[in-house]
PDB file of C-alpha atoms in Angstrom:
ATOM      1  CA  MET A  26       0.000   0.000   0.000  1.00  0.00           C
ATOM      2  CA  THR A  27       1.178   3.529  -0.748  1.00  0.00           C
ATOM      3  CA  ALA A  28       1.622   5.385   2.528  1.00  0.00           C
ATOM      4  CA  LEU A  29       2.576   8.765   1.111  1.00  0.00           C
ATOM      5  CA  ALA A  30       2.089  10.182  -2.377  1.00  0.00           C
ATOM      6  CA  LEU A  31       3.141  13.560  -3.732  1.00  0.00           C
ATOM      7  CA  ASP A  32       1.322  14.587  -6.900  1.00  0.00           C
ATOM      8  CA  GLY A  33       2.834  17.648  -8.538  1.00  0.00           C
ATOM      9  CA  LEU A  34       3.881  19.167  -5.209  1.00  0.00           C
ATOM     10  CA  SER A  35       4.993  22.771  -5.671  1.00  0.00           C
ATOM     11  CA  VAL A  36       5.926  25.416  -3.109  1.00  0.00           C
ATOM     12  CA  THR A  37       6.468  29.123  -3.784  1.00  0.00           C
ATOM     13  CA  LEU A  38       8.056  31.316  -1.105  1.00  0.00           C
ATOM     14  CA  GLY A  39       8.682  35.030  -1.532  1.00  0.00           C
ATOM     15  CA  GLY A  40       7.773  34.777  -5.202  1.00  0.00           C
ATOM     16  CA  GLN A  41      10.369  32.053  -5.836  1.00  0.00           C
ATOM     17  CA  ARG A  42       9.488  28.476  -6.763  1.00  0.00           C
ATOM     18  CA  ILE A  43      11.326  26.338  -4.186  1.00  0.00           C
ATOM     19  CA  VAL A  44       9.771  22.964  -5.006  1.00  0.00           C
ATOM     20  CA  ASP A  45       8.629  22.431  -8.576  1.00  0.00           C
ATOM     21  CA  ARG A  46       6.036  19.753  -9.419  1.00  0.00           C
ATOM     22  CA  LEU A  47       7.557  17.022  -7.294  1.00  0.00           C
ATOM     23  CA  ALA A  48       5.985  13.610  -7.874  1.00  0.00           C
ATOM     24  CA  ALA A  49       6.894  10.692  -5.627  1.00  0.00           C
ATOM     25  CA  ALA A  50       5.368   7.769  -3.778  1.00  0.00           C
ATOM     26  CA  VAL A  51       6.527   6.036  -0.602  1.00  0.00           C
ATOM     27  CA  ASP A  52       5.225   2.551   0.108  1.00  0.00           C
ATOM     28  CA  GLU A  53       4.187   1.457   3.571  1.00  0.00           C
ATOM     29  CA  GLY A  54       7.290   0.352   5.504  1.00  0.00           C
ATOM     30  CA  GLU A  55       9.698   1.930   3.006  1.00  0.00           C
ATOM     31  CA  TRP A  56      12.474   4.442   3.725  1.00  0.00           C
ATOM     32  CA  VAL A  57      12.869   7.087   1.035  1.00  0.00           C
ATOM     33  CA  ALA A  58      15.448   9.868   1.403  1.00  0.00           C
ATOM     34  CA  LEU A  59      15.525  13.253  -0.291  1.00  0.00           C
ATOM     35  CA  ILE A  60      19.068  14.293  -1.142  1.00  0.00           C
ATOM     36  CA  GLY A  61      20.484  17.252  -3.018  1.00  0.00           C
ATOM     37  CA  PRO A  62      22.692  20.330  -2.663  1.00  0.00           C
ATOM     38  CA  ASN A  63      21.885  23.198  -0.308  1.00  0.00           C
ATOM     39  CA  GLY A  64      18.781  25.072  -1.427  1.00  0.00           C
ATOM     40  CA  ALA A  65      17.459  22.148  -3.478  1.00  0.00           C
ATOM     41  CA  GLY A  66      14.070  22.229  -1.714  1.00  0.00           C
ATOM     42  CA  LYS A  67      14.417  19.143   0.489  1.00  0.00           C
ATOM     43  CA  THR A  68      13.331  20.670   3.799  1.00  0.00           C
ATOM     44  CA  THR A  69      10.621  22.723   2.114  1.00  0.00           C
ATOM     45  CA  ALA A  70       9.115  19.579   0.597  1.00  0.00           C
ATOM     46  CA  LEU A  71       9.085  17.891   3.994  1.00  0.00           C
ATOM     47  CA  ARG A  72       7.433  20.901   5.627  1.00  0.00           C
ATOM     48  CA  ALA A  73       4.772  20.906   2.924  1.00  0.00           C
ATOM     49  CA  VAL A  74       3.980  17.241   3.598  1.00  0.00           C
ATOM     50  CA  ALA A  75       3.495  18.152   7.274  1.00  0.00           C
ATOM     51  CA  LYS A  76       1.153  21.032   6.243  1.00  0.00           C
ATOM     52  CA  LEU A  77       3.416  23.615   7.864  1.00  0.00           C
ATOM     53  CA  ILE A  78       3.528  25.716   4.684  1.00  0.00           C
ATOM     54  CA  ALA A  79       1.130  26.264   1.795  1.00  0.00           C
ATOM     55  CA  TYR A  80       1.606  24.218  -1.350  1.00  0.00           C
ATOM     56  CA  ASP A  81       0.087  23.496  -4.746  1.00  0.00           C
ATOM     57  CA  GLY A  82      -0.571  19.989  -5.997  1.00  0.00           C
ATOM     58  CA  ARG A  83      -1.693  17.166  -3.774  1.00  0.00           C
ATOM     59  CA  VAL A  84      -0.305  15.217  -0.822  1.00  0.00           C
ATOM     60  CA  ARG A  85      -2.065  11.944  -0.076  1.00  0.00           C
ATOM     61  CA  VAL A  86      -1.605  10.035   3.181  1.00  0.00           C
ATOM     62  CA  PHE A  87      -2.794   6.434   2.976  1.00  0.00           C
ATOM     63  CA  GLY A  88      -5.007   7.563   0.110  1.00  0.00           C
ATOM     64  CA  ASP A  89      -6.560  10.546   1.913  1.00  0.00           C
ATOM     65  CA  ASP A  90      -5.960  14.087   0.723  1.00  0.00           C
ATOM     66  CA  ALA A  91      -3.858  15.729   3.461  1.00  0.00           C
ATOM     67  CA  ALA A  92      -5.486  19.086   2.707  1.00  0.00           C
ATOM     68  CA  GLU A  93      -8.812  17.667   3.884  1.00  0.00           C
ATOM     69  CA  LEU A  94      -7.454  16.187   7.122  1.00  0.00           C
ATOM     70  CA  SER A  95      -7.627  18.155  10.357  1.00  0.00           C
ATOM     71  CA  ARG A  96      -4.319  18.979  11.998  1.00  0.00           C
ATOM     72  CA  ARG A  97      -5.080  16.458  14.760  1.00  0.00           C
ATOM     73  CA  ASP A  98      -5.963  13.682  12.315  1.00  0.00           C
ATOM     74  CA  LEU A  99      -2.827  14.346  10.254  1.00  0.00           C
ATOM     75  CA  ALA A 100      -0.691  14.297  13.422  1.00  0.00           C
ATOM     76  CA  ARG A 101      -2.012  10.820  14.199  1.00  0.00           C
ATOM     77  CA  LEU A 102      -0.631   9.676  10.854  1.00  0.00           C
ATOM     78  CA  VAL A 103       2.495  11.798  10.356  1.00  0.00           C
ATOM     79  CA  ALA A 104       5.192  12.804  12.867  1.00  0.00           C
ATOM     80  CA  LEU A 105       7.870  15.360  11.961  1.00  0.00           C
ATOM     81  CA  VAL A 106      11.369  15.666  13.402  1.00  0.00           C
ATOM     82  CA  PRO A 107      12.528  19.112  12.209  1.00  0.00           C
ATOM     83  CA  GLN A 108      16.154  19.978  11.612  1.00  0.00           C
ATOM     84  CA  VAL A 109      15.935  23.019  13.887  1.00  0.00           C
ATOM     85  CA  PRO A 110      13.164  22.317  16.405  1.00  0.00           C
ATOM     86  CA  LEU A 111      11.571  25.046  18.469  1.00  0.00           C
ATOM     87  CA  ILE A 112      12.312  23.791  21.962  1.00  0.00           C
ATOM     88  CA  PRO A 113      10.920  25.534  25.047  1.00  0.00           C
ATOM     89  CA  GLY A 114      13.563  25.689  27.731  1.00  0.00           C
ATOM     90  CA  ASP A 115      11.315  25.796  30.757  1.00  0.00           C
ATOM     91  CA  ILE A 116       9.988  22.218  30.608  1.00  0.00           C
ATOM     92  CA  THR A 117      11.604  18.885  31.308  1.00  0.00           C
ATOM     93  CA  VAL A 118      12.525  16.227  28.770  1.00  0.00           C
ATOM     94  CA  TRP A 119       9.673  14.065  30.078  1.00  0.00           C
ATOM     95  CA  GLU A 120       7.146  16.867  29.617  1.00  0.00           C
ATOM     96  CA  TYR A 121       8.433  17.630  26.128  1.00  0.00           C
ATOM     97  CA  VAL A 122       8.293  14.019  24.943  1.00  0.00           C
ATOM     98  CA  ARG A 123       4.817  13.699  26.460  1.00  0.00           C
ATOM     99  CA  LEU A 124       3.636  16.449  24.093  1.00  0.00           C
ATOM    100  CA  GLY A 125       3.894  13.826  21.357  1.00  0.00           C
ATOM    101  CA  ARG A 126       0.789  12.197  22.815  1.00  0.00           C
ATOM    102  CA  THR A 127      -1.357  15.320  22.259  1.00  0.00           C
ATOM    103  CA  PRO A 128      -2.987  14.108  18.990  1.00  0.00           C
ATOM    104  CA  HIS A 129      -4.314  11.033  20.813  1.00  0.00           C
ATOM    105  CA  LEU A 130      -6.022  12.968  23.616  1.00  0.00           C
ATOM    106  CA  GLY A 131      -9.577  14.221  23.511  1.00  0.00           C
ATOM    107  CA  PHE A 132     -10.465  17.772  24.469  1.00  0.00           C
ATOM    108  CA  PHE A 133      -9.949  18.356  28.205  1.00  0.00           C
ATOM    109  CA  GLU A 134      -8.624  14.789  28.500  1.00  0.00           C
ATOM    110  CA  GLY A 135      -5.518  14.049  30.545  1.00  0.00           C
ATOM    111  CA  GLU A 136      -2.823  11.506  29.792  1.00  0.00           C
ATOM    112  CA  GLY A 137      -3.592   7.900  30.600  1.00  0.00           C
ATOM    113  CA  ARG A 138      -1.471   4.884  31.370  1.00  0.00           C
ATOM    114  CA  SER A 139      -0.864   4.081  27.699  1.00  0.00           C
ATOM    115  CA  ASP A 140       0.363   7.631  27.085  1.00  0.00           C
ATOM    116  CA  ASN A 141       2.878   7.450  29.936  1.00  0.00           C
ATOM    117  CA  GLU A 142       4.037   4.040  28.717  1.00  0.00           C
ATOM    118  CA  ALA A 143       4.612   5.453  25.224  1.00  0.00           C
ATOM    119  CA  VAL A 144       6.751   8.231  26.721  1.00  0.00           C
ATOM    120  CA  GLU A 145       8.761   5.727  28.800  1.00  0.00           C
ATOM    121  CA  VAL A 146       9.426   3.539  25.771  1.00  0.00           C
ATOM    122  CA  ALA A 147      10.544   6.494  23.644  1.00  0.00           C
ATOM    123  CA  LEU A 148      12.908   7.717  26.373  1.00  0.00           C
ATOM    124  CA  GLN A 149      14.386   4.235  26.730  1.00  0.00           C
ATOM    125  CA  GLN A 150      14.872   3.833  22.989  1.00  0.00           C
ATOM    126  CA  LEU A 151      16.874   7.083  22.793  1.00  0.00           C
ATOM    127  CA  ASP A 152      18.801   6.489  26.065  1.00  0.00           C
ATOM    128  CA  LEU A 153      17.152   9.575  27.581  1.00  0.00           C
ATOM    129  CA  VAL A 154      15.856   8.084  30.830  1.00  0.00           C
ATOM    130  CA  PRO A 155      18.697   9.717  32.860  1.00  0.00           C
ATOM    131  CA  PHE A 156      17.672  13.074  31.377  1.00  0.00           C
ATOM    132  CA  ALA A 157      13.919  12.718  31.934  1.00  0.00           C
ATOM    133  CA  ARG A 158      13.761  15.317  34.727  1.00  0.00           C
ATOM    134  CA  ARG A 159      16.319  17.661  33.194  1.00  0.00           C
ATOM    135  CA  ARG A 160      15.209  20.947  31.672  1.00  0.00           C
ATOM    136  CA  LEU A 161      15.560  21.068  27.925  1.00  0.00           C
ATOM    137  CA  ASP A 162      17.727  24.176  28.033  1.00  0.00           C
ATOM    138  CA  THR A 163      20.402  22.276  29.999  1.00  0.00           C
ATOM    139  CA  LEU A 164      20.919  19.703  27.235  1.00  0.00           C
ATOM    140  CA  SER A 165      23.516  19.683  24.475  1.00  0.00           C
ATOM    141  CA  GLY A 166      22.454  20.106  20.851  1.00  0.00           C
ATOM    142  CA  GLY A 167      22.671  16.372  20.224  1.00  0.00           C
ATOM    143  CA  GLU A 168      20.663  15.564  23.345  1.00  0.00           C
ATOM    144  CA  ARG A 169      17.952  18.022  22.310  1.00  0.00           C
ATOM    145  CA  GLN A 170      17.827  16.398  18.865  1.00  0.00           C
ATOM    146  CA  SER A 171      17.374  13.020  20.537  1.00  0.00           C
ATOM    147  CA  ALA A 172      14.554  14.438  22.668  1.00  0.00           C
ATOM    148  CA  THR A 173      12.847  15.723  19.523  1.00  0.00           C
ATOM    149  CA  LEU A 174      13.025  12.268  17.956  1.00  0.00           C
ATOM    150  CA  ALA A 175      11.702  10.726  21.181  1.00  0.00           C
ATOM    151  CA  ARG A 176       8.720  13.071  21.048  1.00  0.00           C
ATOM    152  CA  ALA A 177       8.011  11.960  17.465  1.00  0.00           C
ATOM    153  CA  LEU A 178       8.265   8.279  18.431  1.00  0.00           C
ATOM    154  CA  ALA A 179       5.880   8.831  21.360  1.00  0.00           C
ATOM    155  CA  GLN A 180       3.454  10.305  18.838  1.00  0.00           C
ATOM    156  CA  ASP A 181       3.166   6.754  17.456  1.00  0.00           C
ATOM    157  CA  ALA A 182       2.365   7.858  13.905  1.00  0.00           C
ATOM    158  CA  PRO A 183       2.870   5.329  11.084  1.00  0.00           C
ATOM    159  CA  ILE A 184       4.768   7.868   8.937  1.00  0.00           C
ATOM    160  CA  LEU A 185       7.933   9.521  10.235  1.00  0.00           C
ATOM    161  CA  LEU A 186       9.335  12.635   8.559  1.00  0.00           C
ATOM    162  CA  LEU A 187      13.000  13.203   9.405  1.00  0.00           C
ATOM    163  CA  ASP A 188      14.694  16.457   8.421  1.00  0.00           C
ATOM    164  CA  GLU A 189      18.466  15.903   8.644  1.00  0.00           C
ATOM    165  CA  PRO A 190      18.058  13.645  11.705  1.00  0.00           C
ATOM    166  CA  THR A 191      21.801  13.322  12.355  1.00  0.00           C
ATOM    167  CA  ALA A 192      22.819  16.973  11.860  1.00  0.00           C
ATOM    168  CA  ALA A 193      23.690  17.666  15.505  1.00  0.00           C
ATOM    169  CA  LEU A 194      24.912  14.198  16.447  1.00  0.00           C
ATOM    170  CA  ASP A 195      28.384  12.715  16.734  1.00  0.00           C
ATOM    171  CA  VAL A 196      29.202   9.659  14.652  1.00  0.00           C
ATOM    172  CA  GLY A 197      28.240   7.188  17.373  1.00  0.00           C
ATOM    173  CA  ARG A 198      24.859   8.787  18.005  1.00  0.00           C
ATOM    174  CA  GLN A 199      24.250   9.078  14.268  1.00  0.00           C
ATOM    175  CA  GLN A 200      24.593   5.351  13.887  1.00  0.00           C
ATOM    176  CA  GLN A 201      22.502   4.645  16.993  1.00  0.00           C
ATOM    177  CA  VAL A 202      19.619   6.868  15.860  1.00  0.00           C
ATOM    178  CA  LEU A 203      19.552   5.595  12.287  1.00  0.00           C
ATOM    179  CA  GLU A 204      19.749   1.972  13.406  1.00  0.00           C
ATOM    180  CA  LEU A 205      16.856   2.586  15.809  1.00  0.00           C
ATOM    181  CA  VAL A 206      14.737   4.114  13.051  1.00  0.00           C
ATOM    182  CA  ASP A 207      15.549   1.177  10.789  1.00  0.00           C
ATOM    183  CA  VAL A 208      14.634  -1.355  13.495  1.00  0.00           C
ATOM    184  CA  LEU A 209      11.309   0.405  14.121  1.00  0.00           C
ATOM    185  CA  ARG A 210      10.668   0.458  10.397  1.00  0.00           C
ATOM    186  CA  ARG A 211      11.132  -3.293  10.190  1.00  0.00           C
ATOM    187  CA  GLU A 212       9.334  -4.195  13.418  1.00  0.00           C
ATOM    188  CA  ARG A 213       6.393  -1.771  13.214  1.00  0.00           C
ATOM    189  CA  GLY A 214       6.151  -1.238   9.485  1.00  0.00           C
ATOM    190  CA  LEU A 215       7.060   2.415  10.049  1.00  0.00           C
ATOM    191  CA  THR A 216       7.281   4.477   6.867  1.00  0.00           C
ATOM    192  CA  VAL A 217      10.187   6.939   6.746  1.00  0.00           C
ATOM    193  CA  PHE A 218      10.507   9.987   4.481  1.00  0.00           C
ATOM    194  CA  SER A 219      13.665  11.920   5.255  1.00  0.00           C
ATOM    195  CA  THR A 220      16.098  14.518   4.066  1.00  0.00           C
ATOM    196  CA  MET A 221      19.743  13.538   4.415  1.00  0.00           C
ATOM    197  CA  HIS A 222      22.881  15.586   3.920  1.00  0.00           C
ATOM    198  CA  ASP A 223      25.336  12.706   4.331  1.00  0.00           C
ATOM    199  CA  LEU A 224      25.241  10.750   1.073  1.00  0.00           C
ATOM    200  CA  THR A 225      26.966   7.721   2.563  1.00  0.00           C
ATOM    201  CA  LEU A 226      24.367   7.391   5.330  1.00  0.00           C
ATOM    202  CA  ALA A 227      21.559   8.013   2.845  1.00  0.00           C
ATOM    203  CA  GLY A 228      22.830   5.214   0.627  1.00  0.00           C
ATOM    204  CA  GLN A 229      23.272   2.823   3.532  1.00  0.00           C
ATOM    205  CA  TYR A 230      19.885   3.280   5.200  1.00  0.00           C
ATOM    206  CA  ALA A 231      17.317   4.397   2.634  1.00  0.00           C
ATOM    207  CA  ASP A 232      15.657   1.964   0.241  1.00  0.00           C
ATOM    208  CA  ARG A 233      15.429   4.629  -2.442  1.00  0.00           C
ATOM    209  CA  LEU A 234      16.896   8.082  -3.014  1.00  0.00           C
ATOM    210  CA  LEU A 235      15.270  11.119  -4.635  1.00  0.00           C
ATOM    211  CA  LEU A 236      17.821  13.648  -5.872  1.00  0.00           C
ATOM    212  CA  LEU A 237      16.542  17.225  -6.000  1.00  0.00           C
ATOM    213  CA  ASP A 238      18.248  20.201  -7.576  1.00  0.00           C
ATOM    214  CA  GLY A 239      16.662  23.591  -8.017  1.00  0.00           C
ATOM    215  CA  GLY A 240      13.421  22.249  -6.585  1.00  0.00           C
ATOM    216  CA  ARG A 241      13.064  19.587  -9.268  1.00  0.00           C
ATOM    217  CA  LEU A 242      13.483  15.834  -9.149  1.00  0.00           C
ATOM    218  CA  VAL A 243      16.500  15.011 -11.324  1.00  0.00           C
ATOM    219  CA  ALA A 244      17.163  11.380 -10.395  1.00  0.00           C
ATOM    220  CA  ALA A 245      15.463   8.613  -8.430  1.00  0.00           C
ATOM    221  CA  GLY A 246      16.198   5.022  -7.580  1.00  0.00           C
ATOM    222  CA  ALA A 247      18.385   2.799  -5.466  1.00  0.00           C
ATOM    223  CA  ALA A 248      21.754   4.046  -4.196  1.00  0.00           C
ATOM    224  CA  ARG A 249      23.543   2.269  -7.031  1.00  0.00           C
ATOM    225  CA  GLU A 250      21.554   4.302  -9.565  1.00  0.00           C
ATOM    226  CA  VAL A 251      21.680   7.715  -7.886  1.00  0.00           C
ATOM    227  CA  LEU A 252      25.014   7.853  -6.057  1.00  0.00           C
ATOM    228  CA  THR A 253      27.191   8.013  -9.148  1.00  0.00           C
ATOM    229  CA  GLN A 254      30.222  10.170  -9.733  1.00  0.00           C
ATOM    230  CA  ALA A 255      28.538  11.800 -12.722  1.00  0.00           C
ATOM    231  CA  LEU A 256      25.344  12.798 -10.900  1.00  0.00           C
ATOM    232  CA  ILE A 257      27.155  13.992  -7.784  1.00  0.00           C
ATOM    233  CA  SER A 258      29.590  16.047  -9.847  1.00  0.00           C
ATOM    234  CA  GLU A 259      26.787  17.585 -11.921  1.00  0.00           C
ATOM    235  CA  HIS A 260      24.438  18.518  -9.100  1.00  0.00           C
ATOM    236  CA  TYR A 261      26.779  19.051  -6.135  1.00  0.00           C
ATOM    237  CA  GLY A 262      29.779  20.376  -8.042  1.00  0.00           C
ATOM    238  CA  ALA A 263      31.961  17.951  -6.075  1.00  0.00           C
ATOM    239  CA  ASP A 264      34.759  15.570  -6.992  1.00  0.00           C
ATOM    240  CA  VAL A 265      34.103  12.267  -5.241  1.00  0.00           C
ATOM    241  CA  ALA A 266      34.897   8.594  -5.328  1.00  0.00           C
ATOM    242  CA  VAL A 267      31.987   6.195  -4.836  1.00  0.00           C
ATOM    243  CA  VAL A 268      33.059   2.933  -3.236  1.00  0.00           C
ATOM    244  CA  ASP A 269      30.867  -0.154  -2.976  1.00  0.00           C
ATOM    245  CA  ALA A 270      32.025  -1.447   0.424  1.00  0.00           C
ATOM    246  CA  PRO A 271      31.013  -5.083   1.085  1.00  0.00           C
ATOM    247  CA  GLY A 272      28.618  -5.261   4.021  1.00  0.00           C
ATOM    248  CA  SER A 273      28.326  -1.488   4.310  1.00  0.00           C
ATOM    249  CA  GLY A 274      26.834  -0.341   1.024  1.00  0.00           C
ATOM    250  CA  PHE A 275      28.010   2.694  -0.856  1.00  0.00           C
ATOM    251  CA  VAL A 276      30.557   5.097   0.600  1.00  0.00           C
ATOM    252  CA  VAL A 277      30.947   8.549  -0.942  1.00  0.00           C
ATOM    253  CA  VAL A 278      34.431   9.983  -0.375  1.00  0.00           C
ATOM    254  CA  PRO A 279      35.498  13.531  -1.357  1.00  0.00           C
ATOM    255  CA  VAL A 280      38.564  13.626  -3.593  1.00  0.00           C
ATOM    256  CA  ARG A 281      40.943  16.538  -3.096  1.00  0.00           C
ATOM    257  CA  SER A 282      41.804  18.666  -6.074  1.00  0.00           C
ATOM    258  CA  ARG A 283      45.402  18.315  -7.271  1.00  0.00           C
ATOM    259  CA  ILE A 284      45.564  21.900  -8.498  1.00  0.00           C
ATOM    260  CA  GLY A 285      48.811  23.467  -7.367  1.00  0.00           C
ATOM    261  CA  ASP A 286      50.628  20.207  -6.665  1.00  0.00           C
ATOM    262  CA  GLY A 287      54.326  20.683  -7.083  1.00  0.00           C
ATOM    263  CA  ALA A 288      54.139  24.478  -7.111  1.00  0.00           C
ATOM    264  CA  ASP A 289      56.592  24.732  -4.243  1.00  0.00           C
ATOM    265  CA  SER A 290      58.990  22.056  -5.447  1.00  0.00           C
ATOM    266  CA  CYS A 291      62.489  23.024  -6.572  1.00  0.00           C
TER     267      CYS A 291
END
């Protein structure tokens, strides 16, 4: 079943077309990553799917037009982890993660046992139990990013939108977070639609890649089809080597320019 479908998605901001007629489909349980150079429209597309900005075209969630869903109903289906979350400093990690349960509560209804259990599980999965009573403004950038992901997991939506989920994390936490998302995808059938800056990680974790440039889709497919020297050079303006590492997938390595070599030799 198709979990998420974008039909001619376009976004115009300040008179400039940022996303231009993007068409894509993400199957239930699939991980699809948007990649592309800075300013390609990746984050804007994700924000449009979450109905945080106006868009033209259509976004369908499990067949329903997202434009016709209430914000609460959409939040029960789609959880967003933004790249730069707005985090209030005067609440604890527990209280912040518990906000993820809001779409499941009725008006004037307090949290129940299942809501508290969902928060506990999310904190455990992100190794945040020791920080549960800490204020958010006392955490490091990486810890705050983990808390944001925990809030999205507590939301218990079948579609997870990840905007550069590893941007503020060290290499160990990057691997831990991405492995956790992949495990949840396989165990729960979670559908993941993400933006990813690191091409190596994108190729290793996503089932398919969508390469955007100038707001348009310029390539799509498996890592083998999209992570090529020619495409990366054309759209990123970078010299790279693409290595197929057994057991690890594709590794994209920058290659230093040799301009100037030997200039100081005698």
